XYZ file of C-alpha atoms in Angstrom:
155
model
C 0.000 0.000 0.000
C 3.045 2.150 0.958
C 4.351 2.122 -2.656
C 1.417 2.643 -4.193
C 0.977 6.051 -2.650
C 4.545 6.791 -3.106
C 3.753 5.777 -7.112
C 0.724 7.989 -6.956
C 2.794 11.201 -5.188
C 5.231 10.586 -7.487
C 2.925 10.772 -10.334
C 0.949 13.575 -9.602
C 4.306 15.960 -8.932
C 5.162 14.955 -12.164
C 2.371 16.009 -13.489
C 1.983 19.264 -11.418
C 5.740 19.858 -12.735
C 5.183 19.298 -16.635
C 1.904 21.467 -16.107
C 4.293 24.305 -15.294
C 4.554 27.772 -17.358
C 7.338 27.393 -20.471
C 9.826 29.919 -19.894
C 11.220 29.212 -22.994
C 11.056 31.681 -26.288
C 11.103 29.107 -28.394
C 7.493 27.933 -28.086
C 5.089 30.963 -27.675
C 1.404 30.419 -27.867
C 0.179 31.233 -31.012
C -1.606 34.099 -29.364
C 1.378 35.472 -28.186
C 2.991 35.511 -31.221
C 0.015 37.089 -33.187
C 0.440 39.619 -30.838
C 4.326 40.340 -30.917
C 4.359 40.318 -34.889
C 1.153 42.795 -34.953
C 3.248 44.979 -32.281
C 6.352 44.606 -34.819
C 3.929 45.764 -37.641
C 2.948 49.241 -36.467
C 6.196 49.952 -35.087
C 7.015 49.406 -38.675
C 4.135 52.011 -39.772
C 5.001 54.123 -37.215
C 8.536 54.553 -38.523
C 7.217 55.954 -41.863
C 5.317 58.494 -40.265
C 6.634 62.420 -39.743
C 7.469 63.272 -36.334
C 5.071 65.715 -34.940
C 6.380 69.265 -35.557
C 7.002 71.647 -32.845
C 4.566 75.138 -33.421
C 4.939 78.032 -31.934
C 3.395 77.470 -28.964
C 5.642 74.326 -28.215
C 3.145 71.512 -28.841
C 2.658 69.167 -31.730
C 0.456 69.997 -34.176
C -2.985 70.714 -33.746
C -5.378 71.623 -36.551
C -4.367 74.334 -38.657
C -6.282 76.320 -40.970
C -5.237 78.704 -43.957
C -8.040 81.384 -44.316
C -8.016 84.848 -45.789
C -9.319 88.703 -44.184
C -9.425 91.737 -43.322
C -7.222 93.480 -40.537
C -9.850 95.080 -38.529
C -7.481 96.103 -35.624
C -4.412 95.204 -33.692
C -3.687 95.567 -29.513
C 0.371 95.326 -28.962
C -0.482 95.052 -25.150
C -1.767 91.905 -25.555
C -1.097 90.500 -29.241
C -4.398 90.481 -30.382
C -5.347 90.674 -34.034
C -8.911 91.373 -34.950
C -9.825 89.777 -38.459
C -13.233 89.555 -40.242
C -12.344 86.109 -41.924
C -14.047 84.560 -44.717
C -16.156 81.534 -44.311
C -13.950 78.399 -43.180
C -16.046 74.904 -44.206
C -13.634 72.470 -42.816
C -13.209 73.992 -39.377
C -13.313 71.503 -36.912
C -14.776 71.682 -33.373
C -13.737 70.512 -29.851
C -15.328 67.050 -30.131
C -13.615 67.245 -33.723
C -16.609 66.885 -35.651
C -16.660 69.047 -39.050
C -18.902 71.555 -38.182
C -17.325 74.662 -40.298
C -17.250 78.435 -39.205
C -19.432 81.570 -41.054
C -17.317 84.084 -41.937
C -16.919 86.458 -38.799
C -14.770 89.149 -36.737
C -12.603 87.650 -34.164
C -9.774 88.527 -31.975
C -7.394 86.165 -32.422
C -4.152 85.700 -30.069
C -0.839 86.037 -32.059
C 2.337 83.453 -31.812
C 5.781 84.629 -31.159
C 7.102 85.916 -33.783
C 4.207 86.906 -36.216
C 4.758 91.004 -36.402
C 0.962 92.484 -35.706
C 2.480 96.059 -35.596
C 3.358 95.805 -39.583
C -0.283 95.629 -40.360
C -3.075 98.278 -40.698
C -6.890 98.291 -40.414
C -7.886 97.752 -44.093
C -5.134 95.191 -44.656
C -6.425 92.161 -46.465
C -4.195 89.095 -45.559
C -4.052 85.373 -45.685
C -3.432 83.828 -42.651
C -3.008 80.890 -40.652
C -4.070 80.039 -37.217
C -3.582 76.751 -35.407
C -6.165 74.860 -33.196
C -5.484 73.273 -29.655
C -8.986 72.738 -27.922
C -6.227 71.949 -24.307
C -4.997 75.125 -24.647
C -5.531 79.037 -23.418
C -6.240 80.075 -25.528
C -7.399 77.369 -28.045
C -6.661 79.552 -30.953
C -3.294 81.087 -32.312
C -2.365 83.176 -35.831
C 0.711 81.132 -36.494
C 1.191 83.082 -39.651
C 0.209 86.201 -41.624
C 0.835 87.430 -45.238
C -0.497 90.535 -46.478
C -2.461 90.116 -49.845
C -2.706 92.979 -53.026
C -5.441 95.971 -51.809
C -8.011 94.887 -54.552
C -8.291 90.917 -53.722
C -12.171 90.083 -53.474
C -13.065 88.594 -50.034
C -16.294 87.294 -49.271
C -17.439 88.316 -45.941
């Protein structure tokens, strides 16, 4: 009786042994390996993409838009730039559904760098102004180009 429970110890450590976890590499579940050669696939896509750009304000990119106006006023204290801006269709809002913008006047905050002083009520410009919902404020003239007197805007 004694050496049949010895056989029948023995047996079942042997079994609770080979039921152990593989350390090995060589012989990953299936699942496992799925998973590493998916992970090994979009670090591979990821490699072709551009890095995220630094802006002006020091974040990556945010939505930016290109959209032409009319200078309607500038404050140096506090970098403002008020612009009656044409109609922008792909404007995108906070939830980042395409909602589009009417044309409008708006004070817009300027970047470093983008020279508000240089420009006079009347101007007409094309501009650009970038778009980060996390920030204050959420929008930023980035850039500013001053167009010929007698361009056509429709405001």
């Amino acid at each position: 009786m004694r050496t049949a429970l010895t056989l029948i110890s023995a047996s079942l450590l042997a079994l609770a042994l080979g039921c152990g976890e593989n350390k090995s590499d060589d012989s990953k579940p299936a699942a496992t390996e799925q998973a590493d050669k998916a992970d090994k696939a979009d670090k591979a896509d990821k490699a072709d993409e551009p890095e995220a750009k630094e802006t002006p304000t020091g974040k990556a990119d945010g939505d930016r838009y290109q959209v032409r106006g009319e200078v309607k006023g500038y404050d140096e204290a506090s970098g403002q730039l008020a612009i009656r801006h044409e109609n922008i269709p792909d404007f995108k809002n906070r939830e980042g559904k395409k909602t589009g913008m009417m044309a409008m006047q708006m004070s817009f905050r300027t970047a470093e760098g983008v020279d508000g002083k240089s420009l006079a009520v009347g101007d007409k410009i094309e501009f650009e102004f970038l778009v980060e919902w996390d920030e204050s404020p959420p929008i930023v003239v980035t850039k500013v180009k001053k167009l010929p007197a007698d361009t056509a805007l429709e405001l």
